[in-house]
Coordinates of C-alpha atoms and ligand atoms in Angstrom, one line a residue:
M417 CA 119.0 16.7 76.9
E418 CA 117.8 20.0 75.7
K419 CA 115.4 20.6 78.5
K420 CA 118.4 19.9 80.9
L421 CA 120.6 22.5 79.0
K422 CA 117.7 25.1 79.2
E423 CA 117.1 24.6 82.9
N424 CA 120.8 25.0 83.6
K425 CA 121.0 28.2 81.6
I426 CA 117.8 29.5 83.5
T427 CA 119.6 28.7 86.9
N428 CA 122.8 30.2 85.9
Y429 CA 121.0 33.4 84.9
I430 CA 119.1 33.5 88.4
V431 CA 122.4 32.9 90.2
E432 CA 124.0 35.8 88.2
V433 CA 121.1 38.1 88.9
I434 CA 121.2 37.2 92.7
N435 CA 125.1 37.8 92.6
N436 CA 124.8 41.2 90.9
S437 CA 122.1 42.3 93.3
K438 CA 124.2 41.3 96.4
K439 CA 127.2 43.0 94.9
N440 CA 125.3 46.2 94.3
Q441 CA 123.9 46.0 97.9
L442 CA 127.4 45.7 99.2
V443 CA 128.7 48.5 97.1
N444 CA 126.2 50.7 98.9
Q445 CA 127.0 49.2 102.3
L446 CA 130.6 50.1 101.9
N447 CA 130.1 53.8 100.8
L448 CA 131.0 55.3 104.2
Y449 CA 132.4 52.6 106.3
G450 CA 133.1 53.4 110.1
V451 CA 136.0 51.6 111.8
T452 CA 135.8 52.0 115.5
D453 CA 138.6 52.8 117.8
S454 CA 138.0 53.1 121.5
M455 CA 141.3 55.4 122.1
W456 CA 138.9 58.5 121.9
T457 CA 135.9 57.0 124.0
R458 CA 135.5 58.9 127.3
E459 CA 133.0 58.6 130.2
N460 CA 130.3 60.6 128.5
R461 CA 131.3 59.4 125.0
T462 CA 130.9 55.7 124.8
L463 CA 131.7 53.8 121.6
A464 CA 128.0 52.7 121.5
N465 CA 126.7 56.1 121.5
Q466 CA 129.4 57.1 119.0
V467 CA 128.3 54.1 116.6
K468 CA 124.7 55.4 117.0
E469 CA 125.4 58.8 116.0
A470 CA 127.5 57.9 113.3
I471 CA 124.9 55.8 111.7
E472 CA 122.1 58.3 112.3
N473 CA 124.2 60.7 110.3
G474 CA 125.0 58.4 107.3
V475 CA 127.5 55.8 108.0
T476 CA 126.6 52.7 106.2
M477 CA 128.8 50.0 107.7
I478 CA 130.6 49.4 110.9
Q479 CA 133.8 47.4 111.6
Y480 CA 134.6 46.6 115.2
R481 CA 138.4 46.9 115.7
E482 CA 139.4 46.3 119.3
K483 CA 143.0 45.5 120.4
N484 CA 143.0 46.2 124.2
L485 CA 140.0 44.4 125.8
S486 CA 139.9 40.7 127.1
Q487 CA 137.9 38.3 124.9
D488 CA 135.0 38.3 127.1
E489 CA 134.9 42.3 127.1
K490 CA 135.3 42.2 123.4
K491 CA 132.3 39.7 123.0
E492 CA 130.1 41.9 125.3
E493 CA 130.9 45.0 123.5
A494 CA 130.6 43.5 120.1
K495 CA 127.1 42.1 120.8
E496 CA 126.0 45.7 122.0
L497 CA 127.2 47.2 118.8
L498 CA 125.7 44.4 116.6
D499 CA 122.4 45.3 118.1
I500 CA 122.7 48.9 117.5
C501 CA 123.7 48.3 113.9
H502 CA 121.1 45.7 113.2
K503 CA 118.5 48.0 114.5
K504 CA 119.3 50.4 111.6
S505 CA 119.8 47.6 109.2
I506 CA 123.6 48.5 109.0
P507 CA 126.0 45.5 108.5
F508 CA 128.3 45.0 111.5
L509 CA 131.8 43.3 110.8
I510 CA 134.6 42.2 113.2
D511 CA 138.3 43.0 112.6
D512 CA 140.6 40.1 112.4
D513 CA 138.7 37.8 115.0
V514 CA 136.8 35.2 112.7
Y515 CA 135.7 33.1 115.8
L516 CA 134.2 36.1 117.3
A517 CA 132.3 36.9 114.3
K518 CA 131.1 33.4 114.2
E519 CA 130.2 33.5 117.9
I520 CA 128.1 36.5 117.8
D521 CA 126.6 35.9 114.2
A522 CA 128.3 39.2 112.8
D523 CA 127.6 40.1 109.3
G524 CA 131.3 39.5 108.3
V525 CA 134.7 40.0 109.0
H526 CA 137.8 42.1 107.8
L527 CA 141.2 40.3 107.5
G528 CA 144.6 41.9 107.4
Q529 CA 147.4 40.2 105.2
K530 CA 148.7 38.4 108.3
D531 CA 145.2 37.2 109.4
M532 CA 143.6 34.0 108.8
S533 CA 143.1 33.2 105.1
P534 CA 139.9 34.1 103.3
V535 CA 139.3 30.5 102.5
K536 CA 139.6 29.3 106.0
A537 CA 137.5 32.3 107.2
R538 CA 134.7 31.3 104.5
Q539 CA 134.7 27.8 105.8
I540 CA 134.1 29.0 109.3
L541 CA 131.6 31.9 108.5
G542 CA 129.7 30.2 105.5
A543 CA 128.7 31.6 101.9
D544 CA 126.4 34.5 103.1
K545 CA 128.9 36.5 105.3
I546 CA 131.0 39.3 104.0
I547 CA 134.7 38.9 104.0
G548 CA 137.0 41.8 103.4
V549 CA 140.7 41.7 103.0
T550 CA 143.5 44.2 103.1
A551 CA 145.6 44.7 100.0
K552 CA 148.3 46.9 99.3
T553 CA 149.4 45.6 95.9
V554 CA 147.7 44.4 92.7
E555 CA 148.9 40.9 93.5
Q556 CA 147.5 40.9 97.0
A557 CA 144.3 42.2 95.4
L558 CA 144.0 39.6 92.9
K559 CA 145.0 36.9 95.3
A560 CA 142.2 38.0 97.8
Q561 CA 139.7 38.1 95.2
S562 CA 140.7 34.5 93.8
E563 CA 140.4 33.3 97.5
G564 CA 136.8 34.6 97.8
A565 CA 137.0 38.0 99.3
N566 CA 133.8 40.1 98.8
Y567 CA 135.6 43.4 99.0
L568 CA 139.1 44.8 99.4
G569 CA 140.3 47.5 101.7
C570 CA 143.2 49.3 100.3
G571 CA 145.6 51.7 102.2
A572 CA 146.9 53.5 103.8
A573 CA 145.4 56.1 101.3
F574 CA 147.3 58.8 103.4
V575 CA 149.8 59.0 106.2
T576 CA 147.6 57.9 109.4
S577 CA 147.9 58.7 113.0
T578 CA 146.0 55.5 113.8
K579 CA 148.5 53.2 112.5
K580 CA 151.8 54.6 112.8
D581 CA 154.7 53.8 110.2
T582 CA 152.0 52.1 108.0
Y583 CA 152.7 51.6 104.4
V584 CA 151.0 54.3 102.2
I585 CA 149.6 53.2 99.1
S586 CA 149.8 55.5 95.9
H587 CA 146.6 56.6 94.3
N588 CA 147.9 55.3 91.1
V589 CA 148.3 51.9 92.5
L590 CA 144.7 52.3 94.1
K591 CA 143.6 53.1 90.5
E592 CA 145.4 50.0 89.1
I593 CA 143.6 47.7 91.7
C594 CA 140.2 49.1 91.1
S595 CA 140.7 48.5 87.3
K596 CA 142.1 45.0 87.9
V597 CA 139.5 43.4 90.3
S598 CA 135.7 42.9 89.7
I599 CA 134.9 43.2 93.6
P600 CA 134.3 46.4 95.5
V601 CA 137.2 48.3 96.7
V602 CA 137.3 50.8 99.7
A603 CA 140.3 52.9 100.5
I604 CA 141.3 53.2 104.3
G605 CA 144.0 54.8 106.4
G606 CA 144.2 58.7 107.2
I607 CA 141.2 59.6 105.4
N608 CA 139.5 62.7 106.6
E609 CA 137.0 65.3 105.2
K610 CA 139.9 67.4 104.1
N611 CA 141.8 64.8 101.8
G612 CA 139.0 62.5 100.9
M613 CA 138.0 64.4 97.9
N614 CA 141.4 63.4 96.2
L615 CA 140.2 59.9 96.1
I616 CA 137.3 60.6 93.7
G617 CA 138.1 59.2 90.2
T618 CA 140.3 56.3 91.7
G619 CA 137.5 53.8 91.2
I620 CA 136.8 52.9 94.7
C621 CA 133.1 52.7 95.9
G622 CA 133.7 54.0 99.4
M623 CA 136.0 54.8 102.3
A624 CA 136.8 53.3 105.5
V625 CA 137.2 56.1 108.2
V626 CA 138.7 55.8 111.7
G627 CA 139.7 58.9 113.5
A628 CA 137.9 61.6 111.4
I629 CA 134.8 60.0 112.9
F630 CA 135.4 58.6 116.2
A631 CA 137.9 61.2 117.4
S632 CA 135.7 64.1 116.1
E633 CA 134.2 66.4 118.5
N634 CA 131.1 66.7 116.2
I635 CA 130.5 63.3 114.8
A636 CA 127.2 64.5 113.0
E637 CA 129.1 67.4 111.2
S638 CA 132.0 65.1 110.3
V639 CA 130.0 62.4 108.9
K640 CA 127.9 64.9 106.9
K641 CA 131.1 66.3 105.4
L642 CA 132.4 62.7 104.7
K643 CA 129.2 61.9 103.2
N644 CA 129.4 64.7 100.6
I645 CA 132.6 63.1 99.4
T646 CA 131.5 59.4 99.4
K647 CA 128.2 60.2 97.6
Q648 CA 130.6 61.6 94.7
F649 CA 132.3 58.0 94.2
M650 CA 129.6 56.5 92.3
R651 CA 127.6 59.5 90.8
K652 CA 126.8 59.0 87.2
T653 CA 126.8 62.8 86.3
K654 CA 130.5 63.9 85.5
T655 CA 131.7 67.4 86.5
V656 CA 134.2 69.5 84.7
L657 CA 136.0 72.7 86.0
T658 CA 137.1 75.6 83.7
I659 CA 139.7 77.8 84.7
A660 CA 139.6 80.5 82.1
G661 CA 138.7 84.1 81.3
S662 CA 135.4 85.6 80.3
D663 CA 134.6 86.5 76.8
S664 CA 131.7 89.1 76.8
S665 CA 131.0 87.8 73.3
G666 CA 130.1 84.4 74.6
G667 CA 132.0 82.8 71.8
A668 CA 135.2 81.9 73.7
G669 CA 136.4 81.7 77.3
I670 CA 134.3 80.2 80.2
Q671 CA 131.1 80.9 78.2
A672 CA 132.2 78.8 75.3
D673 CA 133.6 76.3 77.9
L674 CA 130.3 76.0 80.0
K675 CA 128.1 75.9 76.6
T676 CA 130.5 73.1 75.3
M677 CA 130.1 71.1 78.6
N678 CA 126.4 71.4 78.7
A679 CA 126.0 70.1 74.9
N680 CA 128.5 67.2 75.9
K681 CA 126.2 66.3 78.9
V682 CA 128.6 66.9 81.8
Y683 CA 128.0 69.5 84.7
G684 CA 130.2 72.5 84.2
M685 CA 131.8 74.7 86.8
S686 CA 134.1 77.7 86.4
A687 CA 136.7 79.7 88.2
I688 CA 137.4 83.2 86.3
T689 CA 140.8 84.2 85.9
A690 CA 139.9 87.6 83.9
I691 CA 137.1 89.5 82.6
T692 CA 137.5 90.8 79.0
A693 CA 135.5 93.2 77.0
Q694 CA 135.5 91.3 73.8
N695 CA 133.6 90.8 70.7
T696 CA 134.2 89.1 67.2
T697 CA 136.5 92.0 66.1
G698 CA 138.6 92.2 69.2
V699 CA 139.3 92.9 73.0
S700 CA 139.0 96.4 74.2
M701 CA 139.7 95.9 77.9
I702 CA 140.8 93.2 80.3
N703 CA 140.6 93.1 84.2
N704 CA 142.6 90.5 85.9
V705 CA 140.8 88.5 89.0
T706 CA 143.1 88.8 91.9
P707 CA 145.1 85.6 93.0
E708 CA 143.3 85.6 96.2
L709 CA 139.8 85.7 94.6
L710 CA 141.0 82.9 92.2
D711 CA 142.1 80.9 95.0
A712 CA 138.7 81.2 96.9
Q713 CA 136.9 80.3 93.6
L714 CA 139.1 77.0 93.3
E715 CA 138.9 76.2 96.9
S716 CA 135.1 76.6 97.0
I717 CA 134.7 74.1 94.2
F718 CA 137.1 71.4 95.2
T719 CA 135.9 71.3 98.7
D720 CA 132.2 70.7 97.6
I721 CA 131.8 69.4 94.0
Y722 CA 134.8 67.4 93.1
P723 CA 135.8 68.0 89.4
D724 CA 136.3 64.8 87.3
S725 CA 138.3 66.8 84.7
I726 CA 139.7 70.2 84.4
K727 CA 140.1 72.7 81.5
I728 CA 142.6 75.5 81.9
G729 CA 142.5 78.5 79.3
M730 CA 143.5 82.1 79.7
I731 CA 145.5 82.8 82.8
S732 CA 146.3 86.5 83.4
D733 CA 149.4 86.6 85.4
K734 CA 152.1 84.4 87.1
E735 CA 150.7 84.7 90.7
Q736 CA 147.6 83.1 89.1
V737 CA 149.8 80.3 87.6
R738 CA 151.2 79.5 91.2
V739 CA 147.6 79.6 92.8
I740 CA 146.4 77.1 90.0
S741 CA 149.3 74.8 90.2
E742 CA 149.3 74.7 94.1
K743 CA 145.5 73.9 94.1
L744 CA 145.6 71.2 91.4
K745 CA 148.4 69.5 93.4
K746 CA 146.6 69.8 96.7
Y747 CA 143.5 68.1 95.4
E748 CA 145.2 65.8 93.3
A749 CA 143.4 67.2 90.3
K750 CA 142.8 64.7 87.2
N751 CA 142.3 65.0 83.5
I752 CA 143.9 68.4 83.1
V753 CA 143.4 69.8 79.6
L754 CA 145.5 73.0 79.2
D755 CA 144.9 75.2 76.2
P756 CA 147.9 77.5 76.2
V757 CA 145.8 80.6 75.2
M758 CA 148.3 83.3 74.0
V759 CA 146.4 85.2 71.3
A760 CA 142.8 85.3 70.4
T761 CA 141.4 84.5 66.9
S762 CA 141.0 88.3 66.5
G763 CA 144.6 88.9 67.1
A764 CA 144.3 90.1 70.8
N765 CA 147.2 89.4 73.1
L766 CA 145.8 87.4 76.1
S767 CA 149.0 86.2 78.0
E768 CA 152.2 88.0 78.8
D769 CA 155.5 86.1 78.3
E770 CA 156.4 85.9 82.0
T771 CA 153.0 84.4 82.6
I772 CA 153.4 81.9 79.8
N773 CA 157.0 81.0 81.1
E774 CA 155.6 80.3 84.6
A775 CA 152.9 78.2 83.2
K776 CA 155.5 76.2 81.3
K777 CA 157.2 75.5 84.5
L778 CA 154.3 74.9 86.9
L779 CA 151.4 73.9 84.8
Y780 CA 152.5 72.1 81.8
P781 CA 154.0 69.2 83.6
L782 CA 150.6 68.7 85.4
A783 CA 148.7 68.6 82.4
T784 CA 147.2 65.4 80.8
V785 CA 147.4 67.2 77.4
I786 CA 148.2 70.7 76.1
T787 CA 146.5 71.9 72.8
P788 CA 148.5 74.6 71.2
N789 CA 147.7 76.0 67.9
I790 CA 150.2 76.5 65.2
P791 CA 151.5 79.9 66.3
E792 CA 151.5 78.8 70.0
A793 CA 153.4 75.6 68.9
E794 CA 156.1 77.6 67.1
I795 CA 156.8 79.7 70.5
L796 CA 156.7 76.4 72.5
A797 CA 158.8 74.4 70.0
E798 CA 161.0 77.4 69.3
Q799 CA 160.9 76.5 65.5
E800 CA 158.8 77.4 62.5
I801 CA 155.8 75.1 61.5
K802 CA 155.2 75.2 57.7
N803 CA 153.9 71.8 57.1
S804 CA 152.7 68.4 58.6
C805 CA 156.1 67.3 59.0
D806 CA 157.0 70.4 61.1
M807 CA 153.8 69.8 63.1
E808 CA 155.0 66.2 64.0
K809 CA 158.6 67.4 65.0
A810 CA 157.2 70.3 67.0
A811 CA 154.6 68.4 68.9
E812 CA 157.4 65.8 70.0
I813 CA 159.8 68.5 71.0
I814 CA 157.1 70.2 73.1
A815 CA 155.9 66.7 74.6
N816 CA 159.5 65.8 75.5
K817 CA 160.3 69.4 76.9
Y818 CA 157.1 69.6 79.2
G819 CA 156.6 66.0 80.1
C820 CA 153.0 66.0 78.8
S821 CA 151.0 64.9 75.7
V822 CA 150.4 67.3 73.1
L823 CA 147.7 67.8 70.6
L824 CA 149.0 70.2 68.0
K825 CA 145.9 71.7 66.2
G826 CA 145.8 72.2 62.6
G827 CA 143.8 75.3 62.3
H828 CA 145.5 78.5 61.2
C829 CA 145.8 77.1 57.5
V830 CA 148.5 74.3 57.8
N831 CA 146.2 71.6 57.8
D832 CA 143.0 73.2 59.2
A833 CA 141.0 70.4 60.5
N834 CA 143.7 67.7 60.9
D835 CA 145.4 67.6 64.2
F836 CA 148.5 65.9 65.3
L837 CA 148.6 63.9 68.8
C838 CA 151.7 63.0 70.5
E839 CA 150.7 61.1 73.4
I840 CA 153.1 60.1 76.2
S841 CA 152.9 56.2 76.6
G842 CA 155.8 55.7 78.9
T843 CA 159.3 56.9 80.4
E844 CA 162.7 55.7 80.2
S845 CA 165.8 57.2 81.8
K846 CA 168.7 57.5 79.3
T847 CA 172.0 58.4 80.4
S848 CA 174.4 60.4 78.3
D849 CA 177.7 58.6 77.1
D850 CA 179.8 60.4 79.5
I851 CA 180.2 59.4 83.4
V852 CA 176.7 58.7 84.7
S853 CA 175.6 61.4 87.1
K854 CA 172.5 63.0 88.2
K855 CA 172.4 65.7 86.0
S856 CA 173.3 63.5 82.8
C857 CA 170.4 61.4 83.4
K858 CA 167.3 62.6 81.3
T859 CA 163.9 61.4 81.4
Q860 CA 163.0 60.2 77.7
Y861 CA 159.4 59.5 76.9
Q862 CA 158.0 56.9 74.5
F863 CA 155.1 58.3 72.4
K864 CA 152.0 57.2 70.6
K865 CA 151.7 59.5 67.5
N866 CA 148.5 59.8 65.6
W867 CA 146.9 62.2 63.1
I868 CA 143.4 62.9 64.2
N869 CA 141.9 64.0 61.0
G870 CA 138.8 66.1 60.8
D871 CA 136.3 67.4 58.0
R872 CA 137.2 71.0 57.2
I873 CA 134.1 73.2 57.2
N874 CA 134.2 76.1 54.9
N875 CA 133.1 78.8 57.3
Q876 CA 135.3 81.8 58.6
N877 CA 133.3 81.9 61.9
T878 CA 135.7 79.9 64.0
H879 CA 136.1 82.4 67.2
G880 CA 136.7 80.2 70.1
T881 CA 137.4 76.9 68.5
G882 CA 140.4 76.2 70.7
C883 CA 138.5 76.8 73.9
T884 CA 135.5 74.9 72.6
L885 CA 137.9 71.8 71.5
S886 CA 139.7 71.7 74.9
S887 CA 136.6 71.8 76.9
A888 CA 135.0 69.1 74.7
I889 CA 138.1 66.9 75.3
A890 CA 138.0 67.6 79.1
S891 CA 134.1 66.6 78.9
N892 CA 134.9 63.4 77.2
L893 CA 137.9 62.4 79.5
A894 CA 135.5 63.1 82.6
K895 CA 133.1 60.6 81.0
G896 CA 135.9 57.9 80.9
Y897 CA 137.1 58.0 77.2
D898 CA 140.8 57.6 76.6
L899 CA 142.7 60.7 75.4
K900 CA 142.6 59.6 71.6
N901 CA 138.8 59.0 71.7
S902 CA 138.2 62.0 73.7
I903 CA 139.8 64.1 70.9
I904 CA 138.0 62.3 68.2
H905 CA 134.6 62.9 69.8
A906 CA 135.5 66.4 70.5
K907 CA 136.5 67.0 66.9
K908 CA 133.2 65.7 65.8
Y909 CA 131.3 68.2 68.1
I910 CA 133.3 70.9 66.9
E911 CA 132.6 70.3 63.3
K912 CA 128.9 70.3 63.9
A913 CA 129.2 73.4 66.0
I914 CA 131.0 75.1 63.1
G915 CA 128.9 73.5 60.4
A916 CA 125.8 75.0 62.0
N917 CA 126.9 78.2 60.2
L918 CA 126.1 80.8 62.9
D919 CA 126.7 84.1 61.5
L920 CA 127.1 86.6 64.3
G921 CA 129.1 89.6 64.7
E922 CA 131.2 91.7 62.3
G923 CA 134.5 89.7 62.7
S924 CA 135.2 85.9 62.8
G925 CA 132.0 84.8 64.6
P926 CA 131.3 82.2 67.3
M927 CA 130.1 78.7 66.9
A928 CA 126.7 77.1 67.6
H929 CA 127.6 75.2 70.9
F930 CA 124.0 74.3 71.4
V931 CA 124.1 71.5 68.6
T932 CA 122.7 68.7 70.4
E933 CA 122.8 65.9 67.9
L934 CA 126.0 64.3 69.0
Ligands
ATP645 N1 137.1 75.3 59.5 C1 137.3 74.2 60.5 N2 136.6 73.1 60.1 C2 136.8 72.0 61.0 N3 137.5 72.0 62.1 C3 138.2 73.1 62.4 C4 138.1 74.3 61.6 N4 139.0 75.2 62.0 C5 139.6 74.7 63.2 N5 139.1 73.4 63.3 C6 139.5 72.5 64.4 O1 139.1 73.2 65.5 C7 140.1 73.0 66.5 C8 140.6 74.2 67.1 O2 141.8 74.7 66.3 P1 142.2 76.2 66.2 O3 143.7 76.1 65.6 O4 141.2 77.0 65.6 O5 142.5 76.5 67.6 P2 142.7 77.9 68.3 O6 143.2 78.7 67.3 O7 143.4 77.5 69.7 O8 141.2 78.6 68.6 P3 141.0 79.9 69.5 O9 140.6 80.9 68.4 O10 139.8 79.3 70.3 O11 142.2 80.2 70.2 C9 141.1 71.9 66.1 O12 140.7 70.6 66.3 C10 140.9 72.3 64.4 O13 141.3 71.1 63.8
HMH646 C1 138.6 84.9 77.5 C2 139.2 84.3 76.4 N1 139.9 83.1 76.6 C3 140.3 82.5 75.5 C4 140.2 82.9 74.2 C5 140.8 82.2 73.0 O1 140.0 82.1 72.0 C6 139.5 84.2 73.9 N2 139.3 84.8 72.8 N3 139.0 85.0 75.1
MG647 MG1 143.5 78.9 71.0

């Protein structure tokens, strides 16, 4: 009996290893998934040549989708494309037509919601073939997985010209599907080299592309651009973008941000809003970056290395606020930590009222969390903060007002190292007692409230603590921590950085960002 049990255990382990390696192989094959469409073929642009060029430049799987040819013509063309793919060890799938896939021994089939069930297709094709299923909802995704689908195709990810009036899936639903299933997920529908970046961070392992490849005048060029996106879906190194000012002393601003990101083992990038001549005693001059140059910095980053999270610090003027908010919406930026920088520790004013007001309108609602210190929270909540109770009230007022979570930092002598997190956990529409009307409906938020306590380090050198904390939070969000744990880990980092007791400069000095034992 003992021996039998042991043999079963070993067999199960081997089966699990084989299944995992097959799944990893499929994840790689689904990375850049070309779906053919003959509407763009010409005399001198046959589908066979297009498929060859796409594969030579990085496409990792081909699906043959043909609605206009006869069955015989489809079979001939499918056999020709199958040979081209197999010569390059690229899997070749057939859209919808399970019997054609069986007849030419294709590597699998992709089934729409209205096609044959995956169970029947599996009986026809056998255990080793790839069966993909389209899913537009979590229910459809779970059902397809339970019926033996090897992967899911979810979409349309964007409005698409290939299939008019098709249902467009929200990227939040896409994220939810990826979190709920254990099989690989690709996005499909309307994807091109301009919008594909927005899919990074949703959890998909690849994207299925039609027109952006087969309608392209330069397939090689288009595939290379698409490849720069899909290689970021599964990358291990996380990237964080700081949009902030430069602090010549190196203790705050983008300098503190990039040092913090490095110490927290993420790849840091920066878009500079202002150059300040600054040291531990104050700011002697500020030169704003033009909105055009800020826009160009942001565009160059988002079109090449997609940031897994964003930290926003000092913003110079309201035009910059508009540029930043437009860019964050255009690229569906995720994990946005906004530090409402108003005054430096040295007392220097870093943001005008009109800029702050524009940021409240355009940026705060986009933020995952804002991290005001006590003076900033008094301005945002329009009330004094004298004790912990005041901190809790002010944080909730700010969260309700701007529709984002709030970390009210305890520095500046109310609580020093203990911060209060008022995290939005849901929304409910509440109507006032009078007659229901649009204007009387107000979104109320549900909150998770936590004190996140720290160990107060007895050290006056705390220049840049806010920049450092918000960058550390952004780094942790990029690595996949939830908001509360991102803050807990960030505070542990900042306490080590303060505790290293660097003593530089005449005024309140900077921290030792280079502490590595995290
Ligand atoms: N002496 C200290 N010991 C431990 N933690 C501290 C200390 N001072 C501040 N902190 C923590 O550092 C973080 C930043 O808080 P602080 O109020 O200093 O931000 P800030 O005023 O925005 O900083 P900055 O000067 O960069 O704008 C918070 O988590 C706070 O609890
Ligand atoms: C450039 C810059 N950004 C933010 C702060 C906040 O400390 C600072 N002192 N300088
Ligand atoms: Mg601050």
